[in-house]
Amino acid sequence: MKNVMITGASSGIGKELARIYALSGANVALTARRTDVLRGIVEEFRDAGAKGNVVFDTLDVSDFERNFIVLPKLIRELGGLDTIVLNAGISTSSSFGGRSFEADKKVVETNLIGAMAGVEAVLPFFQKQKSGQIVAISSVASFRGLPGSGSYSSSKAGLSTYMEALRSEVKKFGVKVTVIHPGFIDTPINNRMKSRPFVIPVELGARKIHKRIENEVLSATVPWFPWAILGYLMKRIPEFLWSKINPK
Ligand SMILES: NC(=O)c1ccc[n+]([C@@H]2O[C@H](COP(=O)([O-])OP(=O)(O)OC[C@H]3O[C@@H](n4cnc5c(N)ncnc54)[C@H](OP(=O)(O)O)[C@@H]3O)[C@@H](O)[C@H]2O)c1
């Protein structure tokens, strides 16, 4: 039976992905900051027929040292680990000039450094086991610096780049690395935004992400269309056009 751990599993993509794994019989470990919400989700999954072991613990991924305590403890409770999904993330509306520095710092600490701590906390286990899969939930926002999203875009670009370097280094241990770049998926992180082009329901998004993870893809946009094409263009459009499309 597969053992899966998901950070940021109290809401949105993480919760729906956890549901898919739990209802397919996997053993699942959930982490997030809101303990009561996680407790309720475990009960919800059990009521819905989860057959495997579903465990949880409170973890703020930006409390870096806690990753090294909580994640190994959950691996022991699950009885092993095959896949970790580094999904915990936040977004903020950035504005340059110092007015959003503290919020911007928190975005990078959560989305990038929190995920790095997660990698370091589980990698010794995977290296010893000579197998394992590390999945990072990045974003199409990583493809180019988006006006108003400087910290979010750069945290996700950093995450994607970090995962590329990781992939090359851990291949020799039999460890796989998958990077998912979601477009807009309907979750609390974005449901107050005025514009969410090509948004898809979270259940559909989680199913597509699950499929990509199980296929052990190196990286993928979700959904593939239109984001694979838009992503290609986002990286290549000349600056004068980019600033016309994205005035701020
Ligand atoms: N939805 C989209 O359109 C979209 C697009 C691209 C990428 N993404 C990425 O997908 C991931 C999941 O986001 P979502 O859309 O599912 O949003 P969400 O519903 O707001 O979920 C975010 C999750 O992250 C957890 N989290 C936030 N800060 C945390 C911290 N410091 N430590 C631990 N957990 C933390 C939250 O739980 P607690 O509050 O309980 O800690 C929650 O479970 C994020 O990395 C996001 O950037 C989403």
PDB file of C-alpha atoms and ligand atoms in Angstrom:
ATOM      1  CA  MET A   1       0.000   0.000   0.000  1.00  0.00           C
ATOM      2  CA  LYS A   2       1.332   3.431  -0.978  1.00  0.00           C
ATOM      3  CA  ASN A   3       2.401   5.918   1.740  1.00  0.00           C
ATOM      4  CA  VAL A   4       1.849   9.579   0.843  1.00  0.00           C
ATOM      5  CA  MET A   5       2.494  12.778   2.796  1.00  0.00           C
ATOM      6  CA  ILE A   6       0.982  16.137   1.815  1.00  0.00           C
ATOM      7  CA  THR A   7       1.841  19.547   3.275  1.00  0.00           C
ATOM      8  CA  GLY A   8      -0.896  22.196   3.239  1.00  0.00           C
ATOM      9  CA  ALA A   9      -3.585  19.505   3.292  1.00  0.00           C
ATOM     10  CA  SER A  10      -6.233  21.453   5.216  1.00  0.00           C
ATOM     11  CA  SER A  11      -7.720  23.149   2.144  1.00  0.00           C
ATOM     12  CA  GLY A  12      -7.912  23.376  -1.635  1.00  0.00           C
ATOM     13  CA  ILE A  13      -5.598  21.272  -3.800  1.00  0.00           C
ATOM     14  CA  GLY A  14      -3.833  19.558  -0.875  1.00  0.00           C
ATOM     15  CA  LYS A  15      -7.093  18.445   0.722  1.00  0.00           C
ATOM     16  CA  GLU A  16      -8.587  17.147  -2.556  1.00  0.00           C
ATOM     17  CA  LEU A  17      -5.380  15.324  -3.464  1.00  0.00           C
ATOM     18  CA  ALA A  18      -5.331  13.777   0.010  1.00  0.00           C
ATOM     19  CA  ARG A  19      -8.946  12.665  -0.496  1.00  0.00           C
ATOM     20  CA  ILE A  20      -8.059  10.921  -3.790  1.00  0.00           C
ATOM     21  CA  TYR A  21      -5.160   9.068  -2.171  1.00  0.00           C
ATOM     22  CA  ALA A  22      -7.089   8.182   1.001  1.00  0.00           C
ATOM     23  CA  LEU A  23     -10.127   6.861  -0.916  1.00  0.00           C
ATOM     24  CA  SER A  24      -7.912   4.836  -3.229  1.00  0.00           C
ATOM     25  CA  GLY A  25      -6.565   2.952  -0.212  1.00  0.00           C
ATOM     26  CA  ALA A  26      -3.233   4.725   0.354  1.00  0.00           C
ATOM     27  CA  ASN A  27      -1.898   5.566   3.802  1.00  0.00           C
ATOM     28  CA  VAL A  28      -1.882   9.358   4.001  1.00  0.00           C
ATOM     29  CA  ALA A  29      -0.208  11.872   6.332  1.00  0.00           C
ATOM     30  CA  LEU A  30      -1.622  15.394   6.362  1.00  0.00           C
ATOM     31  CA  THR A  31       0.043  18.542   7.659  1.00  0.00           C
ATOM     32  CA  ALA A  32      -0.997  22.211   7.874  1.00  0.00           C
ATOM     33  CA  ARG A  33      -1.217  24.915  10.533  1.00  0.00           C
ATOM     34  CA  ARG A  34      -4.938  24.435  11.415  1.00  0.00           C
ATOM     35  CA  THR A  35      -5.064  21.377  13.657  1.00  0.00           C
ATOM     36  CA  ASP A  36      -8.865  21.304  14.120  1.00  0.00           C
ATOM     37  CA  VAL A  37      -9.453  21.471  10.369  1.00  0.00           C
ATOM     38  CA  LEU A  38      -7.046  18.562   9.815  1.00  0.00           C
ATOM     39  CA  ARG A  39      -8.778  16.533  12.535  1.00  0.00           C
ATOM     40  CA  GLY A  40     -12.146  17.125  10.810  1.00  0.00           C
ATOM     41  CA  ILE A  41     -10.704  16.089   7.423  1.00  0.00           C
ATOM     42  CA  VAL A  42      -9.404  12.804   8.827  1.00  0.00           C
ATOM     43  CA  GLU A  43     -12.912  12.041  10.161  1.00  0.00           C
ATOM     44  CA  GLU A  44     -14.459  13.088   6.824  1.00  0.00           C
ATOM     45  CA  PHE A  45     -12.159  10.716   4.896  1.00  0.00           C
ATOM     46  CA  ARG A  46     -12.830   7.838   7.320  1.00  0.00           C
ATOM     47  CA  ASP A  47     -16.609   8.388   7.003  1.00  0.00           C
ATOM     48  CA  ALA A  48     -16.242   8.407   3.213  1.00  0.00           C
ATOM     49  CA  GLY A  49     -14.588   4.958   3.335  1.00  0.00           C
ATOM     50  CA  ALA A  50     -10.833   5.576   3.540  1.00  0.00           C
ATOM     51  CA  LYS A  51      -9.342   2.131   4.132  1.00  0.00           C
ATOM     52  CA  GLY A  52      -5.729   3.066   4.810  1.00  0.00           C
ATOM     53  CA  ASN A  53      -4.164   4.812   7.750  1.00  0.00           C
ATOM     54  CA  VAL A  54      -4.846   8.587   7.761  1.00  0.00           C
ATOM     55  CA  VAL A  55      -2.648  10.516  10.204  1.00  0.00           C
ATOM     56  CA  PHE A  56      -1.975  14.215  10.698  1.00  0.00           C
ATOM     57  CA  ASP A  57       0.128  16.698  12.591  1.00  0.00           C
ATOM     58  CA  THR A  58       0.265  20.449  12.910  1.00  0.00           C
ATOM     59  CA  LEU A  59       3.074  22.001  10.913  1.00  0.00           C
ATOM     60  CA  ASP A  60       3.859  25.551   9.926  1.00  0.00           C
ATOM     61  CA  VAL A  61       6.402  24.868   7.155  1.00  0.00           C
ATOM     62  CA  SER A  62       7.977  28.285   7.761  1.00  0.00           C
ATOM     63  CA  ASP A  63       8.845  27.155  11.294  1.00  0.00           C
ATOM     64  CA  PHE A  64      11.770  25.451   9.568  1.00  0.00           C
ATOM     65  CA  GLU A  65      13.130  23.294  12.420  1.00  0.00           C
ATOM     66  CA  ARG A  66       9.653  21.783  13.018  1.00  0.00           C
ATOM     67  CA  ASN A  67       9.799  20.113   9.570  1.00  0.00           C
ATOM     68  CA  PHE A  68      12.712  18.016  10.840  1.00  0.00           C
ATOM     69  CA  ILE A  69      10.639  16.824  13.823  1.00  0.00           C
ATOM     70  CA  VAL A  70       7.150  16.443  12.330  1.00  0.00           C
ATOM     71  CA  LEU A  71       7.945  14.832   8.960  1.00  0.00           C
ATOM     72  CA  PRO A  72      10.161  11.980  10.292  1.00  0.00           C
ATOM     73  CA  LYS A  73       7.565  11.361  13.037  1.00  0.00           C
ATOM     74  CA  LEU A  74       4.798  11.030  10.420  1.00  0.00           C
ATOM     75  CA  ILE A  75       6.974   8.684   8.318  1.00  0.00           C
ATOM     76  CA  ARG A  76       7.243   6.445  11.391  1.00  0.00           C
ATOM     77  CA  GLU A  77       3.462   6.617  11.970  1.00  0.00           C
ATOM     78  CA  LEU A  78       2.745   5.722   8.329  1.00  0.00           C
ATOM     79  CA  GLY A  79       5.301   2.909   8.429  1.00  0.00           C
ATOM     80  CA  GLY A  80       7.270   4.369   5.487  1.00  0.00           C
ATOM     81  CA  LEU A  81       7.021   6.955   2.728  1.00  0.00           C
ATOM     82  CA  ASP A  82       6.773   6.698  -1.054  1.00  0.00           C
ATOM     83  CA  THR A  83       5.695  10.228  -2.054  1.00  0.00           C
ATOM     84  CA  ILE A  84       5.779  13.640  -0.430  1.00  0.00           C
ATOM     85  CA  VAL A  85       3.758  16.475  -1.970  1.00  0.00           C
ATOM     86  CA  LEU A  86       5.183  19.872  -1.000  1.00  0.00           C
ATOM     87  CA  ASN A  87       1.992  21.829  -1.521  1.00  0.00           C
ATOM     88  CA  ALA A  88       1.761  24.349   1.363  1.00  0.00           C
ATOM     89  CA  GLY A  89       1.634  27.829  -0.066  1.00  0.00           C
ATOM     90  CA  ILE A  90       0.362  31.361   0.313  1.00  0.00           C
ATOM     91  CA  SER A  91       0.007  34.340  -1.958  1.00  0.00           C
ATOM     92  CA  THR A  92      -0.006  38.075  -1.400  1.00  0.00           C
ATOM     93  CA  SER A  93      -0.551  41.142  -3.444  1.00  0.00           C
ATOM     94  CA  SER A  94       2.942  42.692  -3.619  1.00  0.00           C
ATOM     95  CA  SER A  95       3.801  46.278  -4.209  1.00  0.00           C
ATOM     96  CA  PHE A  96       7.376  47.408  -4.578  1.00  0.00           C
ATOM     97  CA  GLY A  97       8.589  50.244  -2.390  1.00  0.00           C
ATOM     98  CA  GLY A  98       8.638  48.460   0.975  1.00  0.00           C
ATOM     99  CA  ARG A  99       4.926  48.560   1.769  1.00  0.00           C
ATOM    100  CA  SER A 100       4.488  44.805   1.547  1.00  0.00           C
ATOM    101  CA  PHE A 101       7.945  43.602   2.605  1.00  0.00           C
ATOM    102  CA  GLU A 102       6.849  41.571   5.646  1.00  0.00           C
ATOM    103  CA  ALA A 103       4.077  39.805   3.679  1.00  0.00           C
ATOM    104  CA  ASP A 104       6.435  39.217   0.738  1.00  0.00           C
ATOM    105  CA  LYS A 105       9.056  37.724   3.069  1.00  0.00           C
ATOM    106  CA  LYS A 106       6.456  35.326   4.482  1.00  0.00           C
ATOM    107  CA  VAL A 107       5.513  34.185   0.964  1.00  0.00           C
ATOM    108  CA  VAL A 108       9.131  33.241   0.192  1.00  0.00           C
ATOM    109  CA  GLU A 109       9.610  31.627   3.618  1.00  0.00           C
ATOM    110  CA  THR A 110       6.500  29.493   3.119  1.00  0.00           C
ATOM    111  CA  ASN A 111       6.524  28.645  -0.595  1.00  0.00           C
ATOM    112  CA  LEU A 112      10.259  28.263  -1.139  1.00  0.00           C
ATOM    113  CA  ILE A 113      12.221  27.844   2.093  1.00  0.00           C
ATOM    114  CA  GLY A 114       9.420  25.821   3.727  1.00  0.00           C
ATOM    115  CA  ALA A 115       9.515  23.405   0.789  1.00  0.00           C
ATOM    116  CA  MET A 116      13.328  23.239   0.971  1.00  0.00           C
ATOM    117  CA  ALA A 117      13.037  22.294   4.654  1.00  0.00           C
ATOM    118  CA  GLY A 118      10.534  19.576   3.669  1.00  0.00           C
ATOM    119  CA  VAL A 119      12.973  18.160   1.115  1.00  0.00           C
ATOM    120  CA  GLU A 120      15.823  18.096   3.634  1.00  0.00           C
ATOM    121  CA  ALA A 121      13.597  16.504   6.265  1.00  0.00           C
ATOM    122  CA  VAL A 122      12.598  13.491   4.118  1.00  0.00           C
ATOM    123  CA  LEU A 123      15.598  13.049   1.810  1.00  0.00           C
ATOM    124  CA  PRO A 124      17.791  11.044   4.224  1.00  0.00           C
ATOM    125  CA  PHE A 125      14.932   8.538   4.463  1.00  0.00           C
ATOM    126  CA  PHE A 126      14.546   8.306   0.657  1.00  0.00           C
ATOM    127  CA  GLN A 127      18.330   8.054   0.152  1.00  0.00           C
ATOM    128  CA  LYS A 128      18.526   5.148   2.582  1.00  0.00           C
ATOM    129  CA  GLN A 129      15.506   3.475   1.026  1.00  0.00           C
ATOM    130  CA  LYS A 130      16.879   4.104  -2.500  1.00  0.00           C
ATOM    131  CA  SER A 131      13.459   5.189  -3.763  1.00  0.00           C
ATOM    132  CA  GLY A 132      10.842   7.899  -3.276  1.00  0.00           C
ATOM    133  CA  GLN A 133       9.124  10.735  -5.087  1.00  0.00           C
ATOM    134  CA  ILE A 134       9.284  14.419  -4.205  1.00  0.00           C
ATOM    135  CA  VAL A 135       6.488  16.499  -5.711  1.00  0.00           C
ATOM    136  CA  ALA A 136       6.462  20.300  -5.637  1.00  0.00           C
ATOM    137  CA  ILE A 137       3.332  22.322  -6.365  1.00  0.00           C
ATOM    138  CA  SER A 138       4.787  25.333  -8.151  1.00  0.00           C
ATOM    139  CA  SER A 139       2.673  27.588 -10.412  1.00  0.00           C
ATOM    140  CA  VAL A 140       2.383  29.006 -13.915  1.00  0.00           C
ATOM    141  CA  ALA A 141       3.287  32.254 -12.112  1.00  0.00           C
ATOM    142  CA  SER A 142       6.840  30.849 -11.966  1.00  0.00           C
ATOM    143  CA  PHE A 143       7.201  31.273 -15.732  1.00  0.00           C
ATOM    144  CA  ARG A 144       7.606  35.061 -15.622  1.00  0.00           C
ATOM    145  CA  GLY A 145       7.620  37.828 -13.009  1.00  0.00           C
ATOM    146  CA  LEU A 146       3.991  38.936 -12.783  1.00  0.00           C
ATOM    147  CA  PRO A 147       3.304  42.577 -11.827  1.00  0.00           C
ATOM    148  CA  GLY A 148       1.648  42.662  -8.392  1.00  0.00           C
ATOM    149  CA  SER A 149       2.960  39.156  -7.630  1.00  0.00           C
ATOM    150  CA  GLY A 150       6.706  39.723  -7.321  1.00  0.00           C
ATOM    151  CA  SER A 151       7.164  37.600  -4.206  1.00  0.00           C
ATOM    152  CA  TYR A 152       4.742  34.865  -5.302  1.00  0.00           C
ATOM    153  CA  SER A 153       6.177  34.566  -8.835  1.00  0.00           C
ATOM    154  CA  SER A 154       9.751  34.520  -7.568  1.00  0.00           C
ATOM    155  CA  SER A 155       9.010  32.069  -4.748  1.00  0.00           C
ATOM    156  CA  LYS A 156       7.555  29.638  -7.300  1.00  0.00           C
ATOM    157  CA  ALA A 157      10.340  30.253  -9.855  1.00  0.00           C
ATOM    158  CA  GLY A 158      12.832  29.549  -7.044  1.00  0.00           C
ATOM    159  CA  LEU A 159      10.924  26.406  -6.116  1.00  0.00           C
ATOM    160  CA  SER A 160      10.897  25.083  -9.703  1.00  0.00           C
ATOM    161  CA  THR A 161      14.618  25.812 -10.145  1.00  0.00           C
ATOM    162  CA  TYR A 162      15.486  24.247  -6.789  1.00  0.00           C
ATOM    163  CA  MET A 163      13.597  21.106  -7.805  1.00  0.00           C
ATOM    164  CA  GLU A 164      15.495  20.890 -11.123  1.00  0.00           C
ATOM    165  CA  ALA A 165      18.800  20.949  -9.246  1.00  0.00           C
ATOM    166  CA  LEU A 166      17.461  18.413  -6.758  1.00  0.00           C
ATOM    167  CA  ARG A 167      16.342  16.066  -9.553  1.00  0.00           C
ATOM    168  CA  SER A 168      19.851  15.875 -11.018  1.00  0.00           C
ATOM    169  CA  GLU A 169      21.420  15.206  -7.627  1.00  0.00           C
ATOM    170  CA  VAL A 170      19.034  12.575  -6.275  1.00  0.00           C
ATOM    171  CA  LYS A 171      18.597  10.489  -9.428  1.00  0.00           C
ATOM    172  CA  LYS A 172      21.473   8.268  -8.317  1.00  0.00           C
ATOM    173  CA  PHE A 173      19.498   7.358  -5.169  1.00  0.00           C
ATOM    174  CA  GLY A 174      16.454   6.290  -7.210  1.00  0.00           C
ATOM    175  CA  VAL A 175      14.527   9.380  -6.042  1.00  0.00           C
ATOM    176  CA  LYS A 176      12.147  10.997  -8.568  1.00  0.00           C
ATOM    177  CA  VAL A 177      11.200  14.688  -8.662  1.00  0.00           C
ATOM    178  CA  THR A 178       7.930  15.987 -10.140  1.00  0.00           C
ATOM    179  CA  VAL A 179       7.065  19.676 -10.495  1.00  0.00           C
ATOM    180  CA  ILE A 180       3.441  20.662 -11.094  1.00  0.00           C
ATOM    181  CA  HIS A 181       2.570  24.122 -12.446  1.00  0.00           C
ATOM    182  CA  PRO A 182      -1.151  24.704 -11.850  1.00  0.00           C
ATOM    183  CA  GLY A 183      -2.996  27.443 -13.689  1.00  0.00           C
ATOM    184  CA  PHE A 184      -6.056  28.841 -11.898  1.00  0.00           C
ATOM    185  CA  ILE A 185      -7.773  26.210  -9.750  1.00  0.00           C
ATOM    186  CA  ASP A 186     -10.785  27.315  -7.697  1.00  0.00           C
ATOM    187  CA  THR A 187      -9.544  27.418  -4.068  1.00  0.00           C
ATOM    188  CA  PRO A 188      -9.468  29.951  -1.206  1.00  0.00           C
ATOM    189  CA  ILE A 189      -6.019  31.193  -2.350  1.00  0.00           C
ATOM    190  CA  ASN A 190      -7.609  32.949  -5.325  1.00  0.00           C
ATOM    191  CA  ASN A 191     -11.371  33.010  -4.872  1.00  0.00           C
ATOM    192  CA  ARG A 192     -11.399  36.744  -4.151  1.00  0.00           C
ATOM    193  CA  MET A 193      -9.458  37.610  -7.298  1.00  0.00           C
ATOM    194  CA  LYS A 194     -11.313  39.667  -9.904  1.00  0.00           C
ATOM    195  CA  SER A 195      -9.918  37.713 -12.825  1.00  0.00           C
ATOM    196  CA  ARG A 196      -9.091  33.979 -12.907  1.00  0.00           C
ATOM    197  CA  PRO A 197      -8.616  33.035 -16.572  1.00  0.00           C
ATOM    198  CA  PHE A 198      -9.395  29.412 -17.491  1.00  0.00           C
ATOM    199  CA  VAL A 199     -10.204  28.541 -13.847  1.00  0.00           C
ATOM    200  CA  ILE A 200     -11.142  24.888 -13.201  1.00  0.00           C
ATOM    201  CA  PRO A 201     -12.877  23.250 -10.179  1.00  0.00           C
ATOM    202  CA  VAL A 202     -10.556  21.986  -7.462  1.00  0.00           C
ATOM    203  CA  GLU A 203     -11.803  18.376  -7.736  1.00  0.00           C
ATOM    204  CA  LEU A 204     -10.841  18.304 -11.431  1.00  0.00           C
ATOM    205  CA  GLY A 205      -7.521  20.026 -10.762  1.00  0.00           C
ATOM    206  CA  ALA A 206      -6.649  17.509  -8.030  1.00  0.00           C
ATOM    207  CA  ARG A 207      -7.549  14.559 -10.289  1.00  0.00           C
ATOM    208  CA  LYS A 208      -5.277  15.891 -13.034  1.00  0.00           C
ATOM    209  CA  ILE A 209      -2.447  16.542 -10.561  1.00  0.00           C
ATOM    210  CA  HIS A 210      -2.870  13.037  -9.113  1.00  0.00           C
ATOM    211  CA  LYS A 211      -2.546  11.533 -12.599  1.00  0.00           C
ATOM    212  CA  ARG A 212       0.639  13.503 -13.336  1.00  0.00           C
ATOM    213  CA  ILE A 213       2.143  12.435 -10.003  1.00  0.00           C
ATOM    214  CA  GLU A 214       1.308   8.768 -10.576  1.00  0.00           C
ATOM    215  CA  ASN A 215       2.813   9.003 -14.096  1.00  0.00           C
ATOM    216  CA  GLU A 216       5.975  10.393 -12.459  1.00  0.00           C
ATOM    217  CA  VAL A 217       6.209  13.231 -14.986  1.00  0.00           C
ATOM    218  CA  LEU A 218       9.193  15.544 -14.586  1.00  0.00           C
ATOM    219  CA  SER A 219       7.027  18.642 -14.866  1.00  0.00           C
ATOM    220  CA  ALA A 220       3.569  19.562 -16.114  1.00  0.00           C
ATOM    221  CA  THR A 221       1.106  22.407 -16.274  1.00  0.00           C
ATOM    222  CA  VAL A 222      -2.400  21.627 -14.940  1.00  0.00           C
ATOM    223  CA  PRO A 223      -4.522  21.736 -16.963  1.00  0.00           C
ATOM    224  CA  TRP A 224      -2.243  21.095 -19.952  1.00  0.00           C
ATOM    225  CA  PHE A 225      -4.337  23.357 -22.193  1.00  0.00           C
ATOM    226  CA  PRO A 226      -4.027  26.324 -22.408  1.00  0.00           C
ATOM    227  CA  TRP A 227      -1.242  26.655 -19.848  1.00  0.00           C
ATOM    228  CA  ALA A 228       1.473  24.655 -21.630  1.00  0.00           C
ATOM    229  CA  ILE A 229       1.090  26.967 -24.629  1.00  0.00           C
ATOM    230  CA  LEU A 230       0.669  30.139 -22.578  1.00  0.00           C
ATOM    231  CA  GLY A 231       3.663  29.123 -20.457  1.00  0.00           C
ATOM    232  CA  TYR A 232       5.786  28.742 -23.572  1.00  0.00           C
ATOM    233  CA  LEU A 233       4.698  32.207 -24.718  1.00  0.00           C
ATOM    234  CA  MET A 234       5.053  33.809 -21.274  1.00  0.00           C
ATOM    235  CA  LYS A 235       8.734  32.874 -21.214  1.00  0.00           C
ATOM    236  CA  ARG A 236       9.403  34.207 -24.705  1.00  0.00           C
ATOM    237  CA  ILE A 237       7.260  37.323 -25.265  1.00  0.00           C
ATOM    238  CA  PRO A 238       9.559  40.367 -25.573  1.00  0.00           C
ATOM    239  CA  GLU A 239       9.533  42.820 -22.677  1.00  0.00           C
ATOM    240  CA  PHE A 240       7.800  45.669 -24.568  1.00  0.00           C
ATOM    241  CA  LEU A 241       4.829  43.362 -25.303  1.00  0.00           C
ATOM    242  CA  TRP A 242       4.809  41.811 -21.821  1.00  0.00           C
ATOM    243  CA  SER A 243       4.503  45.211 -20.142  1.00  0.00           C
ATOM    244  CA  LYS A 244       1.641  46.138 -22.492  1.00  0.00           C
ATOM    245  CA  ILE A 245      -0.268  42.940 -21.630  1.00  0.00           C
ATOM    246  CA  ASN A 246       0.449  43.332 -17.907  1.00  0.00           C
ATOM    247  CA  PRO A 247       0.263  47.055 -17.092  1.00  0.00           C
ATOM    248  CA  LYS A 248       0.410  47.817 -13.349  1.00  0.00           C
TER     249      LYS A 248
HETATM  250  N1  LIG B   1      -5.323  27.419  -6.693  1.00  0.00           N
HETATM  251  C1  LIG B   1      -4.556  27.843  -7.683  1.00  0.00           C
HETATM  252  O1  LIG B   1      -5.065  28.418  -8.677  1.00  0.00           O
HETATM  253  C2  LIG B   1      -3.088  27.614  -7.653  1.00  0.00           C
HETATM  254  C3  LIG B   1      -2.357  27.916  -8.807  1.00  0.00           C
HETATM  255  C4  LIG B   1      -0.986  27.699  -8.803  1.00  0.00           C
HETATM  256  C5  LIG B   1      -0.376  27.189  -7.673  1.00  0.00           C
HETATM  257  N2  LIG B   1      -1.099  26.926  -6.558  1.00  0.00           N
HETATM  258  C6  LIG B   1      -0.402  26.411  -5.383  1.00  0.00           C
HETATM  259  O2  LIG B   1      -1.069  25.287  -4.884  1.00  0.00           O
HETATM  260  C7  LIG B   1      -0.778  25.141  -3.499  1.00  0.00           C
HETATM  261  C8  LIG B   1      -2.067  24.901  -2.739  1.00  0.00           C
HETATM  262  O3  LIG B   1      -2.841  26.082  -2.790  1.00  0.00           O
HETATM  263  P1  LIG B   1      -4.436  26.071  -2.877  1.00  0.00           P
HETATM  264  O4  LIG B   1      -4.797  26.685  -4.145  1.00  0.00           O
HETATM  265  O5  LIG B   1      -4.944  24.735  -2.520  1.00  0.00           O
HETATM  266  O6  LIG B   1      -4.756  27.150  -1.736  1.00  0.00           O
HETATM  267  P2  LIG B   1      -5.433  27.009  -0.300  1.00  0.00           P
HETATM  268  O7  LIG B   1      -6.767  26.383  -0.420  1.00  0.00           O
HETATM  269  O8  LIG B   1      -5.331  28.354   0.312  1.00  0.00           O
HETATM  270  O9  LIG B   1      -4.484  25.993   0.464  1.00  0.00           O
HETATM  271  C9  LIG B   1      -3.225  26.348   0.946  1.00  0.00           C
HETATM  272  C10 LIG B   1      -2.794  25.305   1.939  1.00  0.00           C
HETATM  273  O10 LIG B   1      -1.481  25.637   2.410  1.00  0.00           O
HETATM  274  C11 LIG B   1      -1.506  25.623   3.832  1.00  0.00           C
HETATM  275  N3  LIG B   1      -0.519  26.566   4.335  1.00  0.00           N
HETATM  276  C12 LIG B   1      -0.423  27.897   4.102  1.00  0.00           C
HETATM  277  N4  LIG B   1       0.628  28.400   4.778  1.00  0.00           N
HETATM  278  C13 LIG B   1       1.196  27.366   5.444  1.00  0.00           C
HETATM  279  C14 LIG B   1       2.302  27.254   6.323  1.00  0.00           C
HETATM  280  N5  LIG B   1       3.064  28.306   6.665  1.00  0.00           N
HETATM  281  N6  LIG B   1       2.604  26.029   6.820  1.00  0.00           N
HETATM  282  C15 LIG B   1       1.863  24.962   6.480  1.00  0.00           C
HETATM  283  N7  LIG B   1       0.803  24.991   5.676  1.00  0.00           N
HETATM  284  C16 LIG B   1       0.473  26.194   5.174  1.00  0.00           C
HETATM  285  C17 LIG B   1      -2.925  25.983   4.224  1.00  0.00           C
HETATM  286  O11 LIG B   1      -3.258  25.408   5.473  1.00  0.00           O
HETATM  287  P3  LIG B   1      -3.259  26.175   6.883  1.00  0.00           P
HETATM  288  O12 LIG B   1      -3.814  27.550   6.643  1.00  0.00           O
HETATM  289  O13 LIG B   1      -4.135  25.303   7.737  1.00  0.00           O
HETATM  290  O14 LIG B   1      -1.839  26.164   7.322  1.00  0.00           O
HETATM  291  C18 LIG B   1      -3.714  25.242   3.139  1.00  0.00           C
HETATM  292  O15 LIG B   1      -3.922  23.899   3.507  1.00  0.00           O
HETATM  293  C19 LIG B   1      -0.043  26.417  -3.092  1.00  0.00           C
HETATM  294  O16 LIG B   1       1.342  26.161  -3.039  1.00  0.00           O
HETATM  295  C20 LIG B   1      -0.356  27.376  -4.219  1.00  0.00           C
HETATM  296  O17 LIG B   1       0.626  28.358  -4.378  1.00  0.00           O
HETATM  297  C21 LIG B   1      -2.446  27.128  -6.529  1.00  0.00           C
END
